[in-house]
Coordinates of C-alpha atoms in Angstrom, one line a residue:
Chain G
M17 CA -16.7 4.6 49.3
R18 CA -17.3 2.1 46.5
R19 CA -19.5 4.6 44.8
L20 CA -17.0 7.4 45.1
R21 CA -14.3 5.3 43.5
S22 CA -16.6 4.4 40.7
V23 CA -17.4 8.1 40.0
A24 CA -13.7 8.9 40.1
W25 CA -13.0 6.1 37.7
H26 CA -15.5 7.3 35.2
A27 CA -14.3 10.9 35.5
G28 CA -10.8 9.7 34.8
A29 CA -11.8 7.6 31.9
V30 CA -13.9 10.4 30.3
L31 CA -11.1 12.9 30.7
L32 CA -8.7 10.5 29.0
L33 CA -11.2 9.9 26.3
I34 CA -11.5 13.6 25.7
V35 CA -7.8 13.9 25.1
V36 CA -7.7 10.9 22.8
L37 CA -10.7 11.9 20.7
Y38 CA -9.7 15.6 20.6
P39 CA -8.1 15.4 17.1
V40 CA -11.2 13.9 15.7
V41 CA -13.5 16.5 17.3
W42 CA -11.1 19.2 16.1
M43 CA -11.3 18.0 12.6
I44 CA -15.1 18.0 12.5
S45 CA -15.5 21.3 14.2
S46 CA -12.8 23.0 12.0
S47 CA -14.6 21.8 8.9
F48 CA -17.4 24.2 9.8
K49 CA -15.0 27.2 10.5
D50 CA -13.9 30.0 8.3
S51 CA -10.6 29.0 6.6
R52 CA -8.7 31.7 8.2
D53 CA -9.7 30.7 11.7
I54 CA -8.7 27.0 11.5
I55 CA -5.1 27.1 12.6
G56 CA -5.1 30.1 15.0
D57 CA -8.6 29.9 16.6
L58 CA -8.5 27.9 19.8
D59 CA -12.3 27.8 20.3
L60 CA -13.6 24.3 19.6
L61 CA -17.0 25.5 18.5
P62 CA -17.1 27.4 15.2
A63 CA -18.8 30.8 15.6
P64 CA -20.8 31.1 13.4
P65 CA -20.7 27.7 11.7
T66 CA -20.3 27.8 7.9
G67 CA -21.1 25.2 5.3
R68 CA -18.8 27.0 2.7
N69 CA -16.0 24.5 3.2
Y70 CA -18.2 21.6 2.2
A71 CA -19.5 23.5 -0.8
T72 CA -15.9 24.1 -2.0
A73 CA -14.9 20.5 -1.1
V74 CA -17.8 19.0 -3.2
E75 CA -16.5 20.9 -6.2
G76 CA -13.4 18.8 -5.9
V77 CA -9.9 19.0 -7.1
A78 CA -8.5 19.9 -10.5
G79 CA -12.0 19.9 -12.0
I80 CA -12.8 16.4 -10.6
S81 CA -15.9 16.4 -8.4
V82 CA -15.7 14.8 -5.0
W83 CA -18.4 12.4 -6.0
R84 CA -16.2 11.0 -8.8
L85 CA -13.4 10.5 -6.2
F86 CA -15.8 8.8 -3.8
G87 CA -16.9 6.6 -6.7
N88 CA -13.3 5.6 -7.4
S89 CA -12.6 4.8 -3.8
L90 CA -15.9 2.8 -3.5
L91 CA -15.2 0.8 -6.6
L92 CA -11.7 -0.1 -5.4
A93 CA -12.9 -1.0 -1.9
V94 CA -15.9 -3.1 -3.0
L95 CA -13.9 -5.1 -5.5
S96 CA -11.2 -5.6 -2.9
V97 CA -13.7 -6.9 -0.4
I98 CA -15.1 -9.4 -2.9
G99 CA -11.7 -10.6 -3.9
T100 CA -10.3 -10.9 -0.4
V101 CA -13.3 -12.6 1.0
V102 CA -13.6 -15.2 -1.8
S103 CA -9.9 -16.1 -2.1
S104 CA -9.1 -16.0 1.6
T105 CA -12.1 -18.1 2.5
L106 CA -11.2 -20.8 0.0
A107 CA -7.6 -20.9 1.2
A108 CA -8.7 -21.0 4.9
Y109 CA -11.1 -23.9 4.3
A110 CA -8.2 -25.9 2.8
F111 CA -5.9 -25.1 5.7
A112 CA -8.5 -25.7 8.4
R113 CA -10.7 -28.5 7.1
V114 CA -9.0 -30.6 4.4
R115 CA -6.2 -33.0 4.9
F116 CA -3.5 -33.3 2.3
R117 CA 0.2 -33.7 2.0
G118 CA 2.3 -30.6 2.4
R119 CA -0.5 -28.7 4.2
G120 CA 1.6 -28.0 7.3
L121 CA 4.5 -26.7 5.1
L122 CA 2.2 -24.5 3.1
F123 CA 0.6 -23.2 6.2
A124 CA 4.0 -22.3 7.6
L125 CA 4.8 -20.5 4.4
M126 CA 1.6 -18.5 4.7
I127 CA 2.4 -17.5 8.3
S128 CA 6.0 -16.5 7.3
T129 CA 4.7 -14.0 4.8
L130 CA 3.1 -12.2 7.7
L131 CA 6.5 -11.0 8.7
L132 CA 7.8 -10.0 5.3
P133 CA 8.1 -6.3 4.7
F134 CA 6.1 -5.6 1.5
H135 CA 8.8 -3.3 0.2
V136 CA 10.7 -6.4 -1.1
L137 CA 7.8 -7.3 -3.3
I138 CA 6.6 -3.9 -4.4
I139 CA 9.5 -3.1 -6.8
P140 CA 9.4 -6.2 -8.9
Q141 CA 5.6 -6.2 -8.8
Y142 CA 5.7 -2.6 -10.1
I143 CA 8.1 -3.7 -12.9
V144 CA 5.9 -6.6 -13.9
F145 CA 2.7 -4.4 -14.1
Q146 CA 4.7 -1.8 -16.0
R147 CA 5.8 -4.4 -18.5
L148 CA 2.2 -5.6 -18.9
D149 CA 1.3 -2.0 -19.6
L150 CA -1.1 -1.9 -16.6
I151 CA 0.2 1.1 -14.8
D152 CA -2.5 3.7 -14.2
T153 CA -5.2 1.0 -14.1
Y154 CA -6.8 -0.5 -11.1
L155 CA -5.6 -4.0 -11.8
P156 CA -2.3 -3.8 -9.9
L157 CA -4.3 -2.7 -6.9
L158 CA -6.8 -5.5 -7.2
V159 CA -5.1 -8.6 -8.5
G160 CA -3.5 -9.4 -5.2
K161 CA -6.8 -9.2 -3.4
F162 CA -8.2 -11.9 -5.6
L163 CA -5.2 -14.1 -4.9
A164 CA -5.4 -14.0 -1.1
V165 CA -2.1 -12.1 -0.7
E166 CA -3.1 -10.6 2.6
A167 CA -2.1 -13.5 4.8
F168 CA -3.7 -11.8 7.9
F169 CA -7.2 -12.6 6.7
V170 CA -6.4 -16.2 5.7
F171 CA -4.9 -16.7 9.2
L172 CA -8.0 -15.1 10.8
L173 CA -10.4 -17.3 8.9
V174 CA -8.3 -20.4 9.6
Q175 CA -8.4 -19.7 13.3
F176 CA -12.1 -19.2 13.2
M177 CA -12.9 -22.3 11.1
R178 CA -10.9 -24.5 13.5
T179 CA -13.3 -23.7 16.3
L180 CA -16.3 -25.2 14.4
P181 CA -17.1 -28.8 15.4
Y182 CA -15.6 -31.3 13.0
E183 CA -18.6 -33.7 13.7
L184 CA -20.6 -31.5 11.3
D185 CA -18.2 -32.3 8.4
E186 CA -18.3 -36.0 9.4
S187 CA -22.1 -36.3 9.4
A188 CA -22.3 -34.4 6.1
R189 CA -19.8 -36.7 4.7
I190 CA -21.9 -39.7 5.7
D191 CA -24.8 -38.1 3.9
G192 CA -22.6 -38.1 0.8
A193 CA -21.5 -34.5 0.7
G194 CA -18.1 -33.6 -0.8
H195 CA -15.8 -30.8 0.1
G196 CA -17.7 -28.4 -2.1
R197 CA -20.9 -28.9 -0.3
I198 CA -19.4 -29.0 3.2
F199 CA -17.7 -25.7 2.4
W200 CA -20.7 -24.0 1.0
N201 CA -23.5 -25.4 3.2
I202 CA -21.8 -25.8 6.5
V203 CA -18.5 -24.0 7.0
L204 CA -19.3 -20.8 5.1
P205 CA -22.6 -20.0 6.9
L206 CA -21.1 -20.7 10.3
S207 CA -18.1 -18.5 9.6
R208 CA -20.2 -15.4 9.2
P209 CA -18.6 -13.4 12.1
A210 CA -15.1 -13.9 10.7
L211 CA -16.3 -13.1 7.2
I212 CA -17.8 -9.8 8.4
T213 CA -14.6 -8.9 10.2
T214 CA -12.6 -9.6 7.1
S215 CA -14.9 -7.6 4.9
I216 CA -14.9 -4.6 7.1
F217 CA -11.2 -4.5 7.6
T218 CA -10.6 -5.0 3.9
F219 CA -13.0 -2.2 3.1
I220 CA -11.4 0.3 5.6
W221 CA -7.8 -0.5 4.8
T222 CA -8.4 -0.2 1.0
W223 CA -10.4 3.0 1.6
N224 CA -7.5 4.5 3.6
D225 CA -4.7 3.0 1.4
F226 CA -2.3 5.7 0.1
F227 CA 0.9 3.9 -1.0
G228 CA -0.6 1.6 -3.6
P229 CA -2.6 4.3 -5.5
L230 CA 0.4 6.7 -5.1
I231 CA 2.7 4.4 -7.1
Y232 CA 0.3 2.9 -9.5
L233 CA -2.1 5.7 -10.5
S234 CA -1.2 8.8 -12.5
T235 CA -4.4 10.1 -14.0
P236 CA -6.2 12.3 -11.4
D237 CA -9.6 11.1 -12.9
R238 CA -8.8 7.7 -11.4
Y239 CA -7.6 8.8 -8.0
P240 CA -9.2 7.5 -4.9
L241 CA -9.9 10.1 -2.1
P242 CA -6.6 9.9 -0.2
L243 CA -4.5 10.5 -3.3
A244 CA -6.8 13.4 -4.3
L245 CA -6.3 15.0 -0.8
Q246 CA -2.5 14.9 -1.4
L247 CA -3.0 16.4 -4.9
Y248 CA -5.1 19.2 -3.3
I249 CA -2.2 20.3 -1.1
D250 CA 0.3 20.2 -3.9
Q251 CA -2.0 22.2 -6.2
T252 CA -3.3 25.1 -4.1
E253 CA -0.5 27.5 -3.5
A254 CA -2.0 29.0 -0.4
T255 CA -3.9 25.9 0.7
D256 CA -7.6 26.5 1.5
Y257 CA -7.5 24.8 4.9
G258 CA -11.3 24.8 5.3
A259 CA -11.9 22.9 2.1
L260 CA -9.0 20.6 2.8
I261 CA -10.3 19.7 6.3
A262 CA -13.9 19.3 4.9
M263 CA -12.6 16.9 2.3
S264 CA -10.6 15.0 4.9
T265 CA -13.8 14.7 7.0
L266 CA -15.8 13.5 4.0
A267 CA -13.1 11.0 3.2
L268 CA -13.4 9.4 6.7
L269 CA -17.2 9.3 6.7
P270 CA -17.6 5.7 5.4
V271 CA -14.9 4.5 7.8
V272 CA -16.6 6.1 10.8
L273 CA -20.0 4.8 9.7
F274 CA -18.7 1.2 9.3
F275 CA -17.0 1.5 12.7
L276 CA -20.1 2.6 14.4
V277 CA -22.2 -0.2 12.9
F278 CA -19.7 -3.1 13.2
Q279 CA -17.4 -2.1 16.1
R280 CA -18.2 -5.4 18.0
F281 CA -17.0 -7.5 15.1
L282 CA -13.9 -5.3 14.5
I283 CA -12.8 -5.3 18.1
E284 CA -13.4 -9.1 18.6
G285 CA -11.5 -9.7 15.4
V286 CA -8.5 -7.8 16.7
A287 CA -8.6 -9.5 20.1
T288 CA -8.8 -13.1 18.7
S289 CA -6.3 -12.8 15.8
G290 CA -4.1 -9.8 16.7
L291 CA -4.9 -7.9 13.5
K292 CA -2.9 -4.8 13.0
G293 CA -4.7 -1.5 12.6
Chain L
M11 CA -1.8 -26.0 14.7
T12 CA -4.6 -28.0 16.1
T13 CA -5.1 -31.3 14.3
I14 CA -8.2 -32.4 12.4
P15 CA -9.6 -35.6 14.1
A16 CA -8.5 -38.6 12.1
R17 CA -12.0 -39.8 11.4
V18 CA -12.8 -36.6 9.6
R19 CA -9.6 -36.5 7.7
Y20 CA -10.2 -38.2 4.5
G21 CA -7.2 -37.9 2.3
D22 CA -8.1 -35.3 -0.3
A23 CA -5.2 -33.8 -2.1
T24 CA -7.2 -32.7 -5.1
A25 CA -9.8 -30.9 -3.1
G26 CA -7.2 -29.2 -0.9
L27 CA -5.2 -28.0 -3.9
L28 CA -8.3 -26.8 -5.7
F29 CA -9.3 -24.7 -2.7
L30 CA -5.8 -23.4 -2.4
T31 CA -5.5 -22.5 -6.1
P32 CA -5.9 -18.7 -5.8
W33 CA -3.7 -18.5 -2.8
L34 CA -1.0 -20.7 -4.5
L35 CA -1.1 -18.5 -7.6
G36 CA -0.7 -15.4 -5.4
M37 CA 2.1 -17.0 -3.5
L38 CA 4.0 -17.8 -6.7
L39 CA 3.3 -14.8 -8.8
L40 CA 3.1 -12.0 -6.2
T41 CA 5.3 -13.2 -3.4
I42 CA 8.0 -15.8 -4.2
G43 CA 8.5 -14.7 -7.8
P44 CA 8.9 -11.0 -6.9
M45 CA 11.2 -11.9 -3.9
L46 CA 13.6 -13.7 -6.2
A47 CA 13.4 -10.9 -8.8
S48 CA 14.0 -8.3 -6.1
L49 CA 17.1 -10.2 -4.9
Y50 CA 18.4 -10.3 -8.4
L51 CA 17.7 -6.6 -9.0
S52 CA 19.5 -5.7 -5.9
F53 CA 22.7 -6.7 -7.6
T54 CA 22.0 -4.6 -10.7
D55 CA 21.7 -1.1 -11.9
Y56 CA 18.2 -0.8 -13.3
D57 CA 16.3 2.3 -14.3
L58 CA 13.1 0.6 -15.6
F59 CA 14.0 1.4 -19.2
D60 CA 17.4 -0.1 -20.1
T61 CA 18.2 -3.7 -19.4
P62 CA 19.5 -4.3 -15.8
E63 CA 23.2 -4.2 -15.6
W64 CA 25.0 -6.6 -13.1
V65 CA 27.0 -4.6 -10.6
G66 CA 27.6 -7.2 -7.9
L67 CA 27.6 -5.8 -4.4
D68 CA 27.9 -2.2 -5.6
N69 CA 24.4 -1.1 -4.4
Y70 CA 25.0 -2.5 -0.9
R71 CA 28.5 -0.9 -0.8
R72 CA 27.2 2.4 -1.9
M73 CA 24.7 2.6 0.9
F74 CA 27.4 3.1 3.5
D75 CA 28.7 6.2 1.6
D76 CA 25.2 7.6 1.1
P77 CA 24.5 10.2 3.8
R78 CA 20.8 10.2 3.0
Y79 CA 20.6 6.4 3.4
L80 CA 22.5 6.5 6.7
Q81 CA 20.2 9.3 7.9
S82 CA 17.1 7.3 7.0
V83 CA 18.5 4.4 9.1
T84 CA 19.0 6.8 12.1
V85 CA 15.6 8.3 11.7
T86 CA 13.9 5.0 11.4
T87 CA 15.7 3.5 14.4
A88 CA 14.8 6.5 16.5
Y89 CA 11.2 6.3 15.3
V90 CA 10.8 2.6 16.1
A91 CA 12.6 3.0 19.5
L92 CA 10.3 5.9 20.5
A93 CA 7.0 4.9 18.9
V94 CA 6.8 1.3 19.9
P95 CA 7.3 1.6 23.7
L96 CA 5.1 4.7 23.9
K97 CA 2.3 3.0 22.0
L98 CA 2.5 -0.1 24.0
A99 CA 2.6 1.8 27.3
A100 CA -0.5 3.7 26.3
A101 CA -2.2 0.4 25.2
L102 CA -1.3 -1.3 28.4
G103 CA -2.3 1.7 30.6
V104 CA -5.7 2.0 29.0
A105 CA -6.2 -1.7 29.0
L106 CA -5.6 -1.9 32.8
L107 CA -8.0 1.0 33.2
L108 CA -10.7 -0.7 31.3
N109 CA -10.1 -4.2 32.6
R110 CA -12.5 -4.3 35.5
P111 CA -16.2 -4.7 34.5
R112 CA -17.9 -1.3 34.8
L113 CA -20.9 0.4 33.4
G114 CA -20.2 1.3 29.7
Q115 CA -17.1 -0.7 29.5
G116 CA -17.8 -1.8 25.9
L117 CA -18.5 1.8 24.9
Y118 CA -15.1 3.0 26.3
R119 CA -13.3 0.1 24.6
S120 CA -14.8 1.1 21.3
A121 CA -14.1 4.8 21.7
F122 CA -10.5 4.2 22.6
Y123 CA -10.1 1.9 19.6
A124 CA -11.5 4.4 17.1
P125 CA -8.3 6.3 16.4
S126 CA -6.6 3.1 15.3
L127 CA -8.9 2.8 12.3
I128 CA -8.5 6.3 11.0
G129 CA -5.0 7.2 12.3
A130 CA -3.1 5.9 9.3
S131 CA -5.1 7.8 6.8
V132 CA -4.1 10.9 4.8
S133 CA -7.0 12.8 6.5
L134 CA -5.5 12.4 10.0
S135 CA -2.0 13.2 8.8
L136 CA -3.4 16.5 7.6
V137 CA -5.2 17.1 10.9
W138 CA -1.9 16.3 12.7
K139 CA -0.1 18.7 10.6
S140 CA -2.6 21.4 11.3
I141 CA -2.8 21.0 15.1
F142 CA 1.0 20.8 15.4
S143 CA 1.8 23.8 13.2
D144 CA 3.0 27.2 14.3
D145 CA 0.5 29.1 16.4
A146 CA -1.9 26.2 16.5
V147 CA -3.5 24.3 19.4
V148 CA -0.5 22.3 20.6
D149 CA 2.0 25.2 20.2
R150 CA -0.2 27.7 22.1
G151 CA -1.2 25.2 24.7
L152 CA 2.4 24.5 25.5
A153 CA 3.3 28.2 25.4
A154 CA 0.5 28.8 28.0
I155 CA 2.3 26.5 30.5
G156 CA 5.7 28.0 29.7
L157 CA 7.0 25.6 27.2
D158 CA 7.6 27.6 24.0
T159 CA 8.2 25.3 21.1
G160 CA 7.4 27.5 18.1
G161 CA 5.5 24.8 16.2
W162 CA 6.4 21.2 15.6
V163 CA 6.0 20.7 11.9
G164 CA 8.8 22.9 10.6
R165 CA 11.4 22.2 13.3
P166 CA 13.8 19.3 12.9
E167 CA 14.0 18.6 16.6
F168 CA 10.2 18.2 16.9
S169 CA 9.0 16.8 13.6
L170 CA 9.8 13.2 14.4
P171 CA 8.3 13.3 17.9
M172 CA 5.2 14.6 16.2
L173 CA 5.0 11.5 14.0
V174 CA 5.8 9.3 17.1
L175 CA 2.7 10.9 18.9
L176 CA 0.6 10.1 15.8
A177 CA 1.7 6.5 16.0
A178 CA 1.2 6.2 19.8
W179 CA -2.3 7.7 19.4
Q180 CA -3.3 4.6 17.5
F181 CA -2.9 2.3 20.5
G182 CA -6.2 0.6 20.0
G183 CA -5.0 -2.6 18.4
P184 CA -2.5 -3.7 21.1
M185 CA -5.0 -2.4 23.7
V186 CA -7.6 -4.8 22.6
I187 CA -5.1 -7.7 22.6
F188 CA -3.9 -6.7 26.1
L189 CA -7.6 -6.7 27.3
A190 CA -8.1 -10.2 25.9
G191 CA -4.9 -11.3 27.7
L192 CA -5.9 -9.7 31.0
K193 CA -9.1 -11.6 30.9
Q194 CA -7.2 -14.9 30.9
I195 CA -5.4 -14.2 34.2
P196 CA -7.1 -16.3 36.9
G197 CA -8.5 -14.2 39.7
E198 CA -7.2 -16.6 42.4
L199 CA -3.7 -15.4 41.7
Y200 CA -4.6 -11.9 42.7
E201 CA -6.5 -13.2 45.7
A202 CA -3.5 -15.2 46.8
A203 CA -1.2 -12.2 46.3
A204 CA -3.6 -10.0 48.3
V205 CA -3.6 -12.6 51.2
D206 CA 0.1 -12.4 51.2
G207 CA -0.2 -8.6 51.7
A208 CA 0.9 -7.5 48.2
G209 CA -0.2 -3.9 47.3
P210 CA -1.5 -2.9 43.8
W211 CA 2.0 -2.2 42.4
R212 CA 3.4 -5.5 43.8
R213 CA 0.4 -7.4 42.3
F214 CA 1.1 -5.7 39.0
R215 CA 4.8 -6.7 39.0
A216 CA 4.4 -10.2 40.4
V217 CA 1.1 -11.3 38.8
T218 CA 0.0 -9.2 35.9
L219 CA 3.3 -8.6 34.1
P220 CA 4.5 -12.2 34.1
M221 CA 1.1 -13.6 33.2
L222 CA 0.8 -11.0 30.4
S223 CA 4.3 -11.5 29.0
P224 CA 3.3 -13.7 26.1
V225 CA 0.8 -11.1 25.0
L226 CA 3.3 -8.4 25.5
F227 CA 5.8 -10.2 23.4
F228 CA 3.3 -10.7 20.7
N229 CA 2.3 -7.1 20.7
L230 CA 5.9 -6.0 20.7
L231 CA 6.8 -8.1 17.7
L232 CA 3.7 -6.9 15.7
E233 CA 4.3 -3.3 16.5
I234 CA 8.0 -3.3 15.7
I235 CA 7.4 -4.9 12.3
G236 CA 4.6 -2.4 11.7
A237 CA 6.7 0.6 12.8
F238 CA 9.5 -0.2 10.4
Q239 CA 7.1 0.1 7.5
V240 CA 5.3 3.4 8.4
F241 CA 5.0 5.6 5.3
T242 CA 1.9 7.7 4.9
S243 CA 2.2 10.0 7.9
A244 CA 5.8 11.0 7.2
F245 CA 5.2 11.3 3.5
V246 CA 2.1 13.5 3.8
I247 CA 3.1 15.7 6.7
A248 CA 6.6 16.4 5.5
T249 CA 6.0 16.5 1.8
G250 CA 8.0 19.3 0.2
A251 CA 9.0 19.2 -3.5
A252 CA 11.4 16.2 -3.1
G253 CA 8.6 14.1 -1.6
G254 CA 9.1 13.8 2.1
G255 CA 11.9 13.7 4.6
G256 CA 11.6 17.3 5.7
P257 CA 12.5 19.4 7.5
A258 CA 16.3 18.9 7.1
G259 CA 15.8 15.1 6.7
S260 CA 14.4 14.8 10.2
T261 CA 11.5 12.6 9.1
L262 CA 13.3 10.7 6.3
L263 CA 12.0 7.3 7.3
Y264 CA 13.4 4.3 5.5
T265 CA 10.3 3.7 3.5
V266 CA 10.1 7.3 2.4
Y267 CA 13.7 7.2 1.1
L268 CA 13.1 3.9 -0.5
Y269 CA 10.1 5.3 -2.3
G270 CA 12.1 8.3 -3.4
R271 CA 15.0 6.2 -4.8
G272 CA 12.7 3.7 -6.5
F273 CA 9.7 5.5 -7.7
V274 CA 11.0 9.1 -8.1
D275 CA 14.6 8.5 -9.2
F276 CA 13.9 5.1 -10.8
R277 CA 17.0 3.6 -9.1
M278 CA 15.2 0.2 -8.9
G279 CA 18.4 -1.7 -8.2
Y280 CA 19.4 0.5 -5.3
A281 CA 15.9 0.5 -3.9
S282 CA 15.8 -3.3 -4.1
A283 CA 19.0 -3.5 -2.2
M284 CA 17.5 -1.2 0.4
A285 CA 14.4 -3.4 0.6
W286 CA 16.6 -6.4 1.3
M287 CA 18.5 -4.5 4.0
L288 CA 15.2 -3.8 5.5
V289 CA 14.3 -7.5 5.5
L290 CA 17.7 -8.2 7.1
G291 CA 17.1 -5.5 9.7
V292 CA 13.6 -6.6 10.6
G293 CA 14.8 -10.3 10.6
L294 CA 17.6 -9.4 12.9
V295 CA 15.5 -7.5 15.4
T296 CA 12.9 -10.3 15.3
A297 CA 15.5 -12.9 16.0
L298 CA 17.0 -10.9 18.8
L299 CA 13.5 -10.5 20.3
F300 CA 12.9 -14.2 20.2
R301 CA 16.2 -14.8 21.8
T302 CA 15.8 -12.5 24.7
S303 CA 12.1 -13.6 25.1
R304 CA 13.3 -16.7 26.9
M305 CA 14.4 -14.5 29.8
W306 CA 11.2 -12.6 30.3
V307 CA 8.3 -14.4 28.6
H308 CA 6.5 -16.9 30.8
Y309 CA 4.2 -19.4 29.3
A310 CA 1.6 -21.2 31.3
G311 CA 2.9 -24.6 32.4
D312 CA 6.5 -23.5 33.0
R313 CA 5.6 -21.6 36.1
A314 CA 8.1 -22.4 38.8

């Protein structure tokens, strides 16, 4: 009886999983199909599979190779990770481990920005960057990352750092260490799980970001992948579905790889801090 | 906020502010400054090239005579009202399914979470557009069971539900939070309920739901705020020459219209006023939610 119920449970869960993962499987299988078969053909398995879509996809869009677009995305994502991790960690240490006047107030301010729709900020930010003649550069997309603007990550790191025993700081203090050393030698190494979560989420969100590049970038040479995908639809009159789906699949490859490697950190990060995504 | 034990807290304003410098700069230059600027701009006519011209409340007044604006409010309200409950129901359903320890539990949890990381991407918007278009999988599948829809992408009555499904499909975030909440519920409560003869449904109503209500509230808040700001899927799927909103304005989400007015037409004053109305709207909904939460959110300690 118990065994039967367990089998039924697994059968139900797998069935549900098939439904949920269907769009992903559809995308991968369609990327190996002939362009004409993608919409109408209901068979999940391509017959016979073709690599032509990937060959077309690699050629890229508007004369820009897909490698160039990958490079752009990678540059943006890596710099964003560095900026976010450095600036958010510093801020989180101050909130979690240093005592000073006004800390509570500033912390409340930080939390309140979590609720603020970013649309209120985007127009004046755009105007400022336009005045500074920085439109169509990566700076508008990166400056905020180096200034800990994503409050979610500061919050996540604060929550994590608060779980570390304060006795460590105390004994380091007795040994004559200042905040710089306590931060670097004690808190930072122990915060590794939270740092990894922050890095991975920053990477994936930057990699998938569409709105920022859409408003700030205008030269296709500088586009990251999501924007190039959009360009591809706009440019090809009768869209080559095969190449489009192949490019979409390629664009998600790093995200999927990261997910497979770091899923434990990602899921625990969400559970403990309520990250969106 | 938990307090730092007094013996560790050595007063250190300089160190604190030093560590906070990047964050403080960001707060001033990229958050508070822009907020004030945007408030000012919302009372002006500004096209990015000429100097802003003060027009008082004109932008706010004009919204109520702007059919596209009013439509974007209707579309967004419908989207939030449909997407949030559906997504949370899916999240809670799957969380309950995965709650008991079973073989491969972690694997299931990861697999169900996967769509949440890729769902907001342009890639998945394109996939969605493909599987919901005329004569594609969904269309044919529904026709096979006698529900002829004739494709979802191009039809005003189905285009928004298609976006809602894409949102609900990304139920992984709230699901993981629900799972963490379910783990906190003491098993004795279920045992006591079972002794009293409560069936599964009764146990869910009397134990799970009340014990989970703080987590439910948290998820609800997060998802509502998120849903108000959705952009990519609507913009990419319903592109069209004018940049989104099609067909027939049925997917003209607030953010899509705001983008159009601000960054296509360069009506920066009007777009700023729209942004502030959004803040007002989100603030109002949040306040309302907090208010009603007293009636249905039970925190440990005030159990009667």
